[in-house]
mmCIF file of C-alpha atoms in Angstrom:
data_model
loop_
_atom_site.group_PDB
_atom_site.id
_atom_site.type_symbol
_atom_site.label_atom_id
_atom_site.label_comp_id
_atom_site.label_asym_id
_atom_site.label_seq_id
_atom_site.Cartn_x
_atom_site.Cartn_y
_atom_site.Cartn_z
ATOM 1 C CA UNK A 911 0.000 0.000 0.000
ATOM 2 C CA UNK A 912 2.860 2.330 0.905
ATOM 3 C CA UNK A 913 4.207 1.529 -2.236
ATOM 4 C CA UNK A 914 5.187 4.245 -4.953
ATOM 5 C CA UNK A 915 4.583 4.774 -8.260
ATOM 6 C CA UNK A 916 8.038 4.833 -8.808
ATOM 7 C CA UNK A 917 8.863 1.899 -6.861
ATOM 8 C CA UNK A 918 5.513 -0.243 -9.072
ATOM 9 C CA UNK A 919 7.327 0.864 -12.350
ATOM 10 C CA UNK A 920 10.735 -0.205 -11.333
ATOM 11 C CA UNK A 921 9.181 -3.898 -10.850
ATOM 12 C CA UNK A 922 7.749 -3.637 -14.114
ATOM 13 C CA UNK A 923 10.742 -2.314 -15.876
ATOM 14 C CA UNK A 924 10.123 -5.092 -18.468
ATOM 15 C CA UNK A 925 7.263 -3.371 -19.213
ATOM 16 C CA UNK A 926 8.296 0.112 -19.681
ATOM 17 C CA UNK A 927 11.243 -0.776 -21.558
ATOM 18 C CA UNK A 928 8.937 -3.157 -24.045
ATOM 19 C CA UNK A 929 6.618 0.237 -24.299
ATOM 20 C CA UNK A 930 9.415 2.363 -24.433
ATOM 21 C CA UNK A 931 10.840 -0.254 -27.826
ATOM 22 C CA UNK A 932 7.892 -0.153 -29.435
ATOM 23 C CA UNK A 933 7.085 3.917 -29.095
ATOM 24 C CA UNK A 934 10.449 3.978 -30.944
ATOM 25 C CA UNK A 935 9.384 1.532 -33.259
ATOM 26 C CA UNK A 936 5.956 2.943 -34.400
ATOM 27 C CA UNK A 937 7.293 6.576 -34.548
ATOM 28 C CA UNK A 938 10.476 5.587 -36.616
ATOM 29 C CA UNK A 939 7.592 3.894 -39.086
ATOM 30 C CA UNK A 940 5.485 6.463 -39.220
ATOM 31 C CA UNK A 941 8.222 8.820 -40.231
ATOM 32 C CA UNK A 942 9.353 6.971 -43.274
ATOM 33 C CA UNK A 943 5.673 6.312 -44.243
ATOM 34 C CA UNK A 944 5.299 10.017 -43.955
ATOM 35 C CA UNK A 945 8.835 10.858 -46.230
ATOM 36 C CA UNK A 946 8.028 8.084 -48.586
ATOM 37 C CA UNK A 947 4.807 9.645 -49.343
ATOM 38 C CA UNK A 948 6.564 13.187 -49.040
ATOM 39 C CA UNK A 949 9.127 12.026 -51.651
ATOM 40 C CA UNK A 950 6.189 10.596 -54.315
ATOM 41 C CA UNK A 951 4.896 14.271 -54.466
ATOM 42 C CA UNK A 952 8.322 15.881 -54.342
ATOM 43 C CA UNK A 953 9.044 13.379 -57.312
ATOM 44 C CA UNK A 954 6.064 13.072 -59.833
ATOM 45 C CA UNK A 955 5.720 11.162 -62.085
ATOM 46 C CA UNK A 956 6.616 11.557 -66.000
ATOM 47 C CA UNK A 957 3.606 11.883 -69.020
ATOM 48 C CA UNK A 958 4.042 7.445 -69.440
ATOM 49 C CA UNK A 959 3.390 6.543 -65.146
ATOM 50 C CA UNK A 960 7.341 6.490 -65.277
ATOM 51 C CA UNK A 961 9.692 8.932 -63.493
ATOM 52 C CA UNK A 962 10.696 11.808 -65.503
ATOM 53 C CA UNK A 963 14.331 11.810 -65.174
ATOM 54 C CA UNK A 964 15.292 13.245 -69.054
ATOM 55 C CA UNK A 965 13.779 16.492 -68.898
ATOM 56 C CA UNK A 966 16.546 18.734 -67.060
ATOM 57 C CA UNK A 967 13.932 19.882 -64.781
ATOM 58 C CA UNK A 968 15.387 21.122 -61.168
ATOM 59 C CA UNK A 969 13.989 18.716 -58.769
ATOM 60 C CA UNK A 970 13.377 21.581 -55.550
ATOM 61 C CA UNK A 971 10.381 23.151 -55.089
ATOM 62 C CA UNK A 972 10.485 26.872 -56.298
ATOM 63 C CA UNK A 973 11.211 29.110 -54.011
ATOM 64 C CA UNK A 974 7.178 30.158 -54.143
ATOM 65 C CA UNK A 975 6.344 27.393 -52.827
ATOM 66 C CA UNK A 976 4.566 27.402 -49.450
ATOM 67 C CA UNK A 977 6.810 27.280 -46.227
ATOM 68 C CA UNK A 978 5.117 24.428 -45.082
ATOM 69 C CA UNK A 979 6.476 22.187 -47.949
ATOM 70 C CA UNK A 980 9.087 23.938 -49.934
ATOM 71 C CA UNK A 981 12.011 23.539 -47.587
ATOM 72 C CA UNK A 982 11.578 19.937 -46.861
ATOM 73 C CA UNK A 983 10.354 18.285 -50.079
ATOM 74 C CA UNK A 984 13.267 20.474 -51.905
ATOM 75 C CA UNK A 985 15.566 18.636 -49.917
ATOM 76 C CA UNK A 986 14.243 15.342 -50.775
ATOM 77 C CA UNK A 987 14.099 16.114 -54.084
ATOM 78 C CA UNK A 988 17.571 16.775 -54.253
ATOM 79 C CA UNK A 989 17.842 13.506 -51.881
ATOM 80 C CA UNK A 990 16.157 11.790 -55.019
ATOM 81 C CA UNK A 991 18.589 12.098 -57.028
ATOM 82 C CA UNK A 992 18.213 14.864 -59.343
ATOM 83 C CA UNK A 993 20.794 15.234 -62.331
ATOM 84 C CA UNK A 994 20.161 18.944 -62.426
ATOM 85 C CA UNK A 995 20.378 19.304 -58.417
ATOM 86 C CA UNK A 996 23.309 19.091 -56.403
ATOM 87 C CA UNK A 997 23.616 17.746 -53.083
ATOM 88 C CA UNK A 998 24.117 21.013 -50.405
ATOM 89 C CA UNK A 999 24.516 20.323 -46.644
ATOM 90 C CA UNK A 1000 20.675 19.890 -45.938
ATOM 91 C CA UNK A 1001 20.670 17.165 -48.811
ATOM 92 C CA UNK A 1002 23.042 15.071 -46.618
ATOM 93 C CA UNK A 1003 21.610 15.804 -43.403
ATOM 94 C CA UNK A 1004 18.482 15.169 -44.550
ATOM 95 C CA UNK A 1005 19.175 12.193 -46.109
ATOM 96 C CA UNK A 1006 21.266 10.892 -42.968
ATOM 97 C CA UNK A 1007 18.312 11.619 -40.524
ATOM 98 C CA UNK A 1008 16.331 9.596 -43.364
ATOM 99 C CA UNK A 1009 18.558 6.319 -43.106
ATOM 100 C CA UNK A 1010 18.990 7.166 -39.138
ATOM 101 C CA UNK A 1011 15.419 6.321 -38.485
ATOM 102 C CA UNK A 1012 15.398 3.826 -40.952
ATOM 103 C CA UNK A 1013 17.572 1.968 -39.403
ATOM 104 C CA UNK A 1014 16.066 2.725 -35.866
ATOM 105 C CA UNK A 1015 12.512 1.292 -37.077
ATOM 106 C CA UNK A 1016 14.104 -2.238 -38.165
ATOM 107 C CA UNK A 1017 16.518 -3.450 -36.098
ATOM 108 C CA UNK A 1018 14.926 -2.143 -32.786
ATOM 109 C CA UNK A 1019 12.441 -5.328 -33.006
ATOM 110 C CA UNK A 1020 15.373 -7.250 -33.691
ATOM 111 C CA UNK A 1021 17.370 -6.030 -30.622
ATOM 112 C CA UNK A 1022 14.404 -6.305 -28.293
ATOM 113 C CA UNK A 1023 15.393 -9.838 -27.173
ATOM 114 C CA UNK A 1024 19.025 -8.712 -25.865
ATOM 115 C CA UNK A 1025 17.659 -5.380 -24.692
ATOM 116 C CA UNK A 1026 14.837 -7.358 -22.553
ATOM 117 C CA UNK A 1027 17.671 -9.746 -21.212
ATOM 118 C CA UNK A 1028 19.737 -6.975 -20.102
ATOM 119 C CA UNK A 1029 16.764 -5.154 -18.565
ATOM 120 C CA UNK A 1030 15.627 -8.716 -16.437
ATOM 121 C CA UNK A 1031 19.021 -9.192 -15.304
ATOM 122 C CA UNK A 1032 19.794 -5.668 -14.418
ATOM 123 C CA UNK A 1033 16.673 -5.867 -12.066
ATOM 124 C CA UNK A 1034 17.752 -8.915 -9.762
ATOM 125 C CA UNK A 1035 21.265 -7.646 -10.080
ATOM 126 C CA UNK A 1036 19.343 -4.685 -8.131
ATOM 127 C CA UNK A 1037 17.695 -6.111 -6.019
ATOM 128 C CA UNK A 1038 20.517 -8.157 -4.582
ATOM 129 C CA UNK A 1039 22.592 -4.788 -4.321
ATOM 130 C CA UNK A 1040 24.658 -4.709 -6.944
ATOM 131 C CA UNK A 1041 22.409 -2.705 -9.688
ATOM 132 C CA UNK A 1042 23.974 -2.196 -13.204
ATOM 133 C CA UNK A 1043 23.911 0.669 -15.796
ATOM 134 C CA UNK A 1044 20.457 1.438 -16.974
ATOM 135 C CA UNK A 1045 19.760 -0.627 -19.800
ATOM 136 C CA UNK A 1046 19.253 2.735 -21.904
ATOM 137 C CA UNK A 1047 22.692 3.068 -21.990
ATOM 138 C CA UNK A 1048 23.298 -0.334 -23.971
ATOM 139 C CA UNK A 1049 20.411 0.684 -25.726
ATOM 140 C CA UNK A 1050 21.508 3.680 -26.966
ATOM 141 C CA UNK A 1051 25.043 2.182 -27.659
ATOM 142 C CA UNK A 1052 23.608 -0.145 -29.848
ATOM 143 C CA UNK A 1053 21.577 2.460 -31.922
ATOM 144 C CA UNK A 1054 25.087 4.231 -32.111
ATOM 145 C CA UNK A 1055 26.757 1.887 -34.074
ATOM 146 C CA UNK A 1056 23.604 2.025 -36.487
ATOM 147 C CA UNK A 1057 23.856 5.305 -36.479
ATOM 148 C CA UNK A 1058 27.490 5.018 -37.683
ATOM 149 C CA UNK A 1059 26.440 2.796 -40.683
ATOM 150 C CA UNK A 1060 24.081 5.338 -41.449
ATOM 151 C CA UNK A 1061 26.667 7.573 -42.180
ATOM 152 C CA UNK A 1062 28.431 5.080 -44.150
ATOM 153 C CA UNK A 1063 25.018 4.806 -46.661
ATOM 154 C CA UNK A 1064 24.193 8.350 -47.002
ATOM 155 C CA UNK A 1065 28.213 8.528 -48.418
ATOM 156 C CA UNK A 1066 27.166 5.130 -50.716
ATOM 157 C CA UNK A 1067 24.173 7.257 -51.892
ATOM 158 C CA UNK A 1068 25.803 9.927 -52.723
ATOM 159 C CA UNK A 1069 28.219 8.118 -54.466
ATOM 160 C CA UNK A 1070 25.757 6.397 -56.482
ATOM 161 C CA UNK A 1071 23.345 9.571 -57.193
ATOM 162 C CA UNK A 1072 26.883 11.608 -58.743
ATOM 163 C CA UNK A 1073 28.213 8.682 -61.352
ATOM 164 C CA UNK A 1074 24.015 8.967 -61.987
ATOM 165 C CA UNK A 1075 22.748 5.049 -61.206
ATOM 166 C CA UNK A 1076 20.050 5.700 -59.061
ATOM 167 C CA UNK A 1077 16.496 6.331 -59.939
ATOM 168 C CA UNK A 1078 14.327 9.712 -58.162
ATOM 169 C CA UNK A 1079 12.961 6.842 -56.069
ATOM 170 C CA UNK A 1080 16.205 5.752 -55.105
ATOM 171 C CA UNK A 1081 16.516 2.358 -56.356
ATOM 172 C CA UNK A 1082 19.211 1.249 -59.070
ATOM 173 C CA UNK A 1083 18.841 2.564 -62.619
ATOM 174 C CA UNK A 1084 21.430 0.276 -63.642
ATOM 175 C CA UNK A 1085 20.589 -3.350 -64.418
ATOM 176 C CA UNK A 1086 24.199 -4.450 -64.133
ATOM 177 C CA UNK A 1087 24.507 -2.919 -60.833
ATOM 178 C CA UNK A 1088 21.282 -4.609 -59.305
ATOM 179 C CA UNK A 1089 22.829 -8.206 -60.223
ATOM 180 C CA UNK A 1090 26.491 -7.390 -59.155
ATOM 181 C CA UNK A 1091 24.020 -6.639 -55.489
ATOM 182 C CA UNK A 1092 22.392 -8.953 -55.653
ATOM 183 C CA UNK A 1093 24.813 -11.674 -56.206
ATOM 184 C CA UNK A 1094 27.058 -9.929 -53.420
ATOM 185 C CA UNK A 1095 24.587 -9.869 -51.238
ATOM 186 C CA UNK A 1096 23.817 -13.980 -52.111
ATOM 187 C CA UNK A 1097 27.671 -14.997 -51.822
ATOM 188 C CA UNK A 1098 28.254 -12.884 -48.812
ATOM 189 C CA UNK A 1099 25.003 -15.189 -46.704
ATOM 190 C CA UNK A 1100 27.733 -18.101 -46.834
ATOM 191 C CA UNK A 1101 31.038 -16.106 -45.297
ATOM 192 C CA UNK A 1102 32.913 -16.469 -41.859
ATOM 193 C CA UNK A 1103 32.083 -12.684 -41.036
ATOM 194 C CA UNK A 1104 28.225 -13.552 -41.525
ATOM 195 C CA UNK A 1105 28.294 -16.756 -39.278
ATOM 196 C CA UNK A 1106 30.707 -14.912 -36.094
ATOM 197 C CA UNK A 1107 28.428 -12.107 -36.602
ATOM 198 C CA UNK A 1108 24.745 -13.746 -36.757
ATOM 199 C CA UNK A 1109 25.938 -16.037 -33.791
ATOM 200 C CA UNK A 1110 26.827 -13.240 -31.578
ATOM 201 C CA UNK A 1111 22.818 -12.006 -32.160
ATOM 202 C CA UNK A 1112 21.039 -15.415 -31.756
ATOM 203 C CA UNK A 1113 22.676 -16.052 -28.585
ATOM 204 C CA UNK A 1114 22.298 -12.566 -26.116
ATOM 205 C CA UNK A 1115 23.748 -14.131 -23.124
ATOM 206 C CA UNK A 1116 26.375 -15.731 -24.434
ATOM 207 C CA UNK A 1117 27.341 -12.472 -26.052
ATOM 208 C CA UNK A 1118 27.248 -10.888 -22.874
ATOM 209 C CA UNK A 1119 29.283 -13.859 -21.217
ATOM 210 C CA UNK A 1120 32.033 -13.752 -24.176
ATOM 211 C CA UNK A 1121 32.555 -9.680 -24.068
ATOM 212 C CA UNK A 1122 32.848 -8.996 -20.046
ATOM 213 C CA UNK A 1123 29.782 -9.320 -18.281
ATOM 214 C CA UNK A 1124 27.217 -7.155 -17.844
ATOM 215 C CA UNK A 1125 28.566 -3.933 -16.313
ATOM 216 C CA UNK A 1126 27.750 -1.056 -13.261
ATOM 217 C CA UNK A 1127 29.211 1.639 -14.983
ATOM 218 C CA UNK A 1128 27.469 3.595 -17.404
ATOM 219 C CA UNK A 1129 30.307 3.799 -20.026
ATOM 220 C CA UNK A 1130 30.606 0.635 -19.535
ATOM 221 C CA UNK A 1131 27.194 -0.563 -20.725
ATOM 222 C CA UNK A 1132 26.977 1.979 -23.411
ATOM 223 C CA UNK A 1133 30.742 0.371 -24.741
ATOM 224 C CA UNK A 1134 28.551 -3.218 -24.180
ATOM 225 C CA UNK A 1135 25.816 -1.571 -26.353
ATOM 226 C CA UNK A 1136 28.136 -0.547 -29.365
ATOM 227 C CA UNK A 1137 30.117 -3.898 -29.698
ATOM 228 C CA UNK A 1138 26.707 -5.578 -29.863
ATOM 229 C CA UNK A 1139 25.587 -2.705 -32.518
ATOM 230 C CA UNK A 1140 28.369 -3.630 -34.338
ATOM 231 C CA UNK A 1141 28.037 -6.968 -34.626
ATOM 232 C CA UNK A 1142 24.549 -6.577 -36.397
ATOM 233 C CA UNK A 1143 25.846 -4.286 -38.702
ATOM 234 C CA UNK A 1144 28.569 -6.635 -39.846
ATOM 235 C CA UNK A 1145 25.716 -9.528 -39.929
ATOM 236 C CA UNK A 1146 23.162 -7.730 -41.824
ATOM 237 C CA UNK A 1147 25.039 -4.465 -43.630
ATOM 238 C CA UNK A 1148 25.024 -6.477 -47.013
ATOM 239 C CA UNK A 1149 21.298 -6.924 -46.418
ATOM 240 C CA UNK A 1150 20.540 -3.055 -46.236
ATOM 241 C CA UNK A 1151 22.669 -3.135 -49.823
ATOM 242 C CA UNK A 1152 19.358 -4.755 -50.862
ATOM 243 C CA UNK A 1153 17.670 -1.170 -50.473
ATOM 244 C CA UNK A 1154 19.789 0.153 -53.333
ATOM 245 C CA UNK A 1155 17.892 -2.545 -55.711
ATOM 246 C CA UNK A 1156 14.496 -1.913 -54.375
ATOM 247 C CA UNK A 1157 14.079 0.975 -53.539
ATOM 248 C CA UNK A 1158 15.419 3.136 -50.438
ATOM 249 C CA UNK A 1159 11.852 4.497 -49.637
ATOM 250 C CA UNK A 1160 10.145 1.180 -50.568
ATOM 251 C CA UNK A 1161 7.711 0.852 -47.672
ATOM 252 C CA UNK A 1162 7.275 -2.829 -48.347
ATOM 253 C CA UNK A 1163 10.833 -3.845 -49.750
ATOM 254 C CA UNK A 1164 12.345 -2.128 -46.282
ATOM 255 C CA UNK A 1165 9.439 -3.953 -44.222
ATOM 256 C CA UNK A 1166 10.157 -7.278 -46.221
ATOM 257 C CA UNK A 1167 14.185 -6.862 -45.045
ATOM 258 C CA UNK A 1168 13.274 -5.952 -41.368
ATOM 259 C CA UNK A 1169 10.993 -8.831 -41.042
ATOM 260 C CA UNK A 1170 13.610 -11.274 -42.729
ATOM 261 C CA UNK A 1171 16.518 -9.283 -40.334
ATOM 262 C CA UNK A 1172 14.334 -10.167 -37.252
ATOM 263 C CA UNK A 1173 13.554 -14.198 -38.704
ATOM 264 C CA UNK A 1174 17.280 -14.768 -38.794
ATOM 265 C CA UNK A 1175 17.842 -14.064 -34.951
ATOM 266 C CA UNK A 1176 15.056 -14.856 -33.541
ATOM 267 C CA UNK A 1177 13.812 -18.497 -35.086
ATOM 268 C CA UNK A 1178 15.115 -21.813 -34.573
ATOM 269 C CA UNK A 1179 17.675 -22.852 -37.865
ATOM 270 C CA UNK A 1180 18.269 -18.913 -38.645
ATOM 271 C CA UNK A 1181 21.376 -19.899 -40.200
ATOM 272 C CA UNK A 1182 19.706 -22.712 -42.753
ATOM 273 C CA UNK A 1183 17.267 -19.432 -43.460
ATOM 274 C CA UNK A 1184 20.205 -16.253 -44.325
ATOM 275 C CA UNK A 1185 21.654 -19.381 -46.918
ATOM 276 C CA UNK A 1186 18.129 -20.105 -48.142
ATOM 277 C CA UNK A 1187 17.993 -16.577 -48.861
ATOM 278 C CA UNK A 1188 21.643 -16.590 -50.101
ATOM 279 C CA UNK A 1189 21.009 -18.874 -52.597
ATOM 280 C CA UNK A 1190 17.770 -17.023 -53.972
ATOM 281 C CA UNK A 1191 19.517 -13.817 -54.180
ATOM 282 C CA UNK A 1192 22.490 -15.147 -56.404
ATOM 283 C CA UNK A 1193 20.070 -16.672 -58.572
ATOM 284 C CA UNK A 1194 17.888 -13.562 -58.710
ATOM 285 C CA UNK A 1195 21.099 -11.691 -59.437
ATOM 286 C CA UNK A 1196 22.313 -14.087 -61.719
ATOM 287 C CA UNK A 1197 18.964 -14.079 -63.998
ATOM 288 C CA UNK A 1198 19.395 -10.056 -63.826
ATOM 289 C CA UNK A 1199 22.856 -10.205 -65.647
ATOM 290 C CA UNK A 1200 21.668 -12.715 -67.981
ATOM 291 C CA UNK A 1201 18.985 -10.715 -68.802
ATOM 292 C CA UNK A 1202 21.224 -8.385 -70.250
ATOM 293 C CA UNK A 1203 22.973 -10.129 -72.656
#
């Protein structure tokens, strides 16, 4: 009866952090269902249902435009990969916060398990006395090292929108390209670096037994968080690749890659699955380079 409210959510921390996951989760969705949509009108399409990418026209909004649109659609626009349009500043950090929360909205789910762990064993650790770092700190680390790869794709988009082989809706314009990706992405499912890495995920404790622990300090856990981060990214980098062929703001190719993401580390014979999907994707990117001939 005396007790707090304080002291009732602390012995449902479970709870808050699930609710806490999935308010993250939801949010980061609704944003990119939002740009995607924002991008369609900042991008229309040509006289044939097509994109009109042959006409010279500058992809920003005129500078009449209202304020409520102009500044942000011009920027994605630009983002889309205009020939006539430069990228500025705002291009990149627009397109960064785009791939930020991209990132945030599907590999949160995926991370839930070892965040939960962390979050059950940091409460009996405190209640015997000996409390940890709050498991927002290995949260957070983890999201860091997405954050980092981020970074890493806005530069690959760039790259790709100046030597002119990406579409306004961000997918490949180049056929050749799409089955060199594709077949990458196939070969690299059957590597060392994809097995160390997708075994670190699958197994959250013994990640935490193999790396030091769980740990008090808050540097500590957030150091715990990043290693962990990085381990997904080198499991399932190549997979984000796969937004290149289909489409960067391709509501249902990004949901299809989350889902399979989450399938891998969460259900029994995960491994048999990423070379399932290996093989699949070096046929698919075989059939697009014989295409071409």
């Amino acid at each position: 009866m005396g007790d707090t409210v304080l002291e009732t959510l602390l012995r449902r921390d479970r709870v808050v952090v699930v609710a806490a996951l999935v308010t993250l989760t939801v949010i980061s969705w609704l944003y990119v269902l939002w740009l995607a949509s924002a991008m369609d009108m900042a991008v229309p399409p040509g006289p044939s249902g097509s994109m009109d990418m042959g006409s010279g026209m500058d992809m920003d909004m005129p500078m009449d435009m209202p304020m409520t649109m102009g500044a942000q659609e011009g920027s994605m626009a630009s983002m889309a990969g205009s020939v006539a349009t430069p990228w500025t500043a705002m291009t990149f950090a627009y397109a960064f916060v785009m791939w930020a929360v991209m990132m945030v909205g599907m590999m949160v789910p995926s991370a839930t398990p070892m965040i939960l762990l962390y979050a059950r064993v940091g409460r009996q650790a405190a209640q015997q006395g000996k409390p940890f770092a709050a498991t927002g700190f290995f949260a957070v680390g983890y999201l860091s090292a997405w954050l980092l790869f981020a970074l890493v794709a806005v530069l690959g988009q760039w790259l790709l929108d100046r030597a002119l082989l990406l579409t306004p809706a961000l997918a490949s314009a180049s056929g050749l390209l799409s089955g060199i990706v594709l077949v990458a992405v196939g070969l690299f499912q059957f590597t060392p670096l994809k097995d160390r890495c997708l075994s670190q995920c699958q197994a959250p404790l013994l990640f935490i037994q193999n790396h030091g622990g769980f740990r008090r300090e808050a540097g500590g856990a957030f150091g715990l968080g990043v290693r962990h981060g990085l381990y997904c990214v080198g499991c399932c980098w190549a997979l984000m690749a796969l937004l290149f062929v289909g489409g960067v703001m391709n509501v249902l190719w990004i949901a299809a890659i989350a889902v399979f993401v989450l399938a891998e580390k969460v259900v029994p014979g995960g491994r048999i699955l990423s070379r399932i999907a290996g093989v699949a994707l070096v046929l698919a990117g075989l059939w697009q380079l014989v295409a071409l001939l």
